[in-house]
C-alpha positions as a printed Julia matrix, in Angstrom:
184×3 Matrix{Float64}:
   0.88  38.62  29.99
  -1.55  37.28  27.25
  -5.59  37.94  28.28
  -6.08  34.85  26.1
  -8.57  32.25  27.13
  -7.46  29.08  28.21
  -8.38  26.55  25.5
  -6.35  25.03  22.73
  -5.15  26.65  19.54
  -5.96  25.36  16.33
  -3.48  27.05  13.87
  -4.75  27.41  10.31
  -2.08  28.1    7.38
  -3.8   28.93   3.45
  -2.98  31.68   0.81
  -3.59  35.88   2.0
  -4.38  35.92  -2.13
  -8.33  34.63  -2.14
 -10.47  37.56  -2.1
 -13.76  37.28  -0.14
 -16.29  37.13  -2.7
 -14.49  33.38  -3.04
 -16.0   30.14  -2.6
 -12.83  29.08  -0.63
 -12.61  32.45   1.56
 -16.43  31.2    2.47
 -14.98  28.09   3.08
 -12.54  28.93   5.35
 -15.0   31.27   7.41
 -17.26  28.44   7.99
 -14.03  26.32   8.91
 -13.5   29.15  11.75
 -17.14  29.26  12.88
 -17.05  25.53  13.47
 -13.31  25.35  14.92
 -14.45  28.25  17.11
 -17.61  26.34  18.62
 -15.77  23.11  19.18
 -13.69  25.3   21.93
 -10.56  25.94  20.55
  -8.78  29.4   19.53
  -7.7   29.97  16.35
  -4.47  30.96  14.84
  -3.38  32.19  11.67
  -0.57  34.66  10.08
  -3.26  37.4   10.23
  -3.53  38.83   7.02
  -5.91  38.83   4.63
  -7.48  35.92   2.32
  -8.15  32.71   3.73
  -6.25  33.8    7.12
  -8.65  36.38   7.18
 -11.76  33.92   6.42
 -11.02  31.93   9.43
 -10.34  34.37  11.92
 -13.54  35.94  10.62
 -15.47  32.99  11.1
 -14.01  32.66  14.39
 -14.88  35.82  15.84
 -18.17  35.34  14.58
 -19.0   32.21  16.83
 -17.64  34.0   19.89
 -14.11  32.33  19.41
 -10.51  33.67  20.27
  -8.16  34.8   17.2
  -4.29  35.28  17.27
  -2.6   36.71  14.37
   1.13  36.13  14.0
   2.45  38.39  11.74
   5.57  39.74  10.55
   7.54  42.67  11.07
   9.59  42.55   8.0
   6.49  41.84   5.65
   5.75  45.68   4.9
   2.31  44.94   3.08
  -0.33  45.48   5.08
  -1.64  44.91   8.89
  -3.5   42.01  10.82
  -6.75  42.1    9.48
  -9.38  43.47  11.97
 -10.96  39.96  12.99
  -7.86  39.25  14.95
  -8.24  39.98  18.42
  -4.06  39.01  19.66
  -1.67  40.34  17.34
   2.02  38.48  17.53
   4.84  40.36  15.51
   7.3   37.97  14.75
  11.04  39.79  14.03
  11.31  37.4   10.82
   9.43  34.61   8.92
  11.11  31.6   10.88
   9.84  33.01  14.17
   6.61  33.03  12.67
   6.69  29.76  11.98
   8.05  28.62  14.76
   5.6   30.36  16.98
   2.4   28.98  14.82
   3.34  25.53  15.21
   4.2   25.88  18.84
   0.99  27.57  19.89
  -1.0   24.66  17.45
  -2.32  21.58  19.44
  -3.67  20.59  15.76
  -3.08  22.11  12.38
  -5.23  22.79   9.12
  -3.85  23.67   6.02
  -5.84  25.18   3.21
  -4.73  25.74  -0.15
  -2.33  28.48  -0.51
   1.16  29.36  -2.18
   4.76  28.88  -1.34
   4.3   29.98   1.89
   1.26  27.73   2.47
   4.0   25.49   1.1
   6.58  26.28   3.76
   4.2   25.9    6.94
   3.21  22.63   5.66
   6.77  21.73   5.04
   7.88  22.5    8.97
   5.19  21.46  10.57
   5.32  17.96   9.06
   8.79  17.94   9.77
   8.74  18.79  13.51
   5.67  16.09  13.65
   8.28  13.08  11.78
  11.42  14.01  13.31
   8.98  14.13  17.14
   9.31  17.93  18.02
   5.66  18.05  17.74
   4.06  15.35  19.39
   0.49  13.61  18.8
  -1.3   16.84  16.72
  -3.52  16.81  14.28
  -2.04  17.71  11.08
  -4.92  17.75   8.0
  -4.92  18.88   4.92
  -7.8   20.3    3.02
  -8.57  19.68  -0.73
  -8.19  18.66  -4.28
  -4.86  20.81  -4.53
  -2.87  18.64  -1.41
  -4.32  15.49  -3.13
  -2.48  15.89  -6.11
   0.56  17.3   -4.23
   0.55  14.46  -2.06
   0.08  11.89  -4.78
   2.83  13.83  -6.41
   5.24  13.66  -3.26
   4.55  10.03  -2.77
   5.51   9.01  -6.61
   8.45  10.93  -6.38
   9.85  11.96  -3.36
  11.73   9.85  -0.65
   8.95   9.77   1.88
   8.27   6.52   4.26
   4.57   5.48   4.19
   4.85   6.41   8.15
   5.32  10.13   7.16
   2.46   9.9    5.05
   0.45   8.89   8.14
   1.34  11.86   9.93
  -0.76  14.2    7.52
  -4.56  13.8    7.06
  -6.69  14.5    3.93
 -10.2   15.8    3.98
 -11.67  17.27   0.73
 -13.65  19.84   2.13
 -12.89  22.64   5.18
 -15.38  21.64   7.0
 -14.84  17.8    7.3
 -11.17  18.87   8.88
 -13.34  20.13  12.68
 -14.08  15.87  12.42
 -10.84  15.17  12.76
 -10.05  17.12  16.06
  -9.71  16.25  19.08
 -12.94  17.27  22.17
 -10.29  20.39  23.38
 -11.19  18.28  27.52
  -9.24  16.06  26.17
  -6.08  18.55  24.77
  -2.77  19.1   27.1
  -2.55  22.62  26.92
C-alpha cells in the first residue's frame, strides 16, 4: 500500500540527456515547483535530465514525486528527488503505468523515447482509453514536429485538438485543471 498523498498526478515525459547546468533542465525544475504548488504529484521515468529537473523542482515546493523506472534499463537508478520509486518489468509497463497514474500530461523535449510516450499517450486520448486529460506539449521542437505531422501524416484536425502547445514550461501549469476539480 502506497503512503502517497491523495491528489492528482501530473506525469511529465522529456529527454534523461540535458545536464543541469541547462537552460531547459532549469526549465523543467521551475515546471515542477509550479506543478507541485498547484496540488498535484508529479510523475516522471525517474532518471536523470529533465525527469530529474521536475522531480527536483517538485520536491522543492513540498510536492510528491513518483519515479517509474525500469528494471531492464541497467544504466543508472531513480535519481534522489524521487520520493516513490515504481520498477516496471519492461518499457511498455512503464508506459502504461505513466499514463494511467497521469490525470494530465506534459511533454518536454526529449528523444525517441520522449517520442514514444507522446506517441501512446495521444493514442489512448484519440482512440478514448484516456478520457478528458490534459495533454500539452512544450516548445519550439513539438512545433515543428507537429507542423511536420500535420503536412504529412494522416492525422484528423480532431487529433490535433487533443494535444496542446505552449512555448515555454511554465505556461503548460495554465493549462491544468484546479486538482478540486480532478476525479482521482
Amino acid at each position: 500500500m502506497s503512503n502517497r498523498p491523495k491528489r492528482p498526478i501530473v506525469t511529465v515525459f522529456g529527454s534523461s540527456q540535458i545536464p543541469d547546468e541547462a537552460n531547459l533542465y532549469e526549465e523543467a525544475r521551475t515546471l515542477g515547483q509550479a506543478v507541485a504548488q498547484r496540488g498535484y504529484a508529479v510523475c516522471s521515468g525517474g532518471y536523470g535530465g529533465l525527469m530529474e529537473a521536475v522531480s527536483r523542482g517538485a520536491k522543492e515546493a513540498g510536492g510528491h514525486t513518483i519515479g517509474v523506472t525500469v528494471k531492464t534499463f541497467v544504466w543508472g537508478r531513480a535519481n534522489p528527488w524521487i520520493d516513490e520509486v515504481i520498477e516496471a518489468p519492461d518499457f511498455i509497463t512503464r508506459l502504461r503505468t505513466m499514463t494511467e497514474m497521469g490525470r494530465a500530461y506534459i511533454i518536454l523535449p526529449g528523444g525517441i523515447g520522449t517520442l514514444a510516450e507522446l506517441g501512446l499517450t495521444w493514442s489512448l486520448l484519440q482512440i478514448g482509453e484516456v478520457h478528458g486529460r490534459p495533454c500539452i506539449v512544450v516548445g519550439e521542437v513539438w512545433a515543428e514536429a507537429l507542423a511536420f505531422f500535420r503536412r504529412r501524416l494522416i492525422i484528423r484536425e480532431q487529433d490535433f485538438a487533443l494535444l496542446r502547445w505552449v512555448a515555454s514550461a511554465p505556461e503548460a501549469v495554465s493549462l491544468l485543471p484546479p486538482p478540486n476539480e480532478v476525479r482521482l
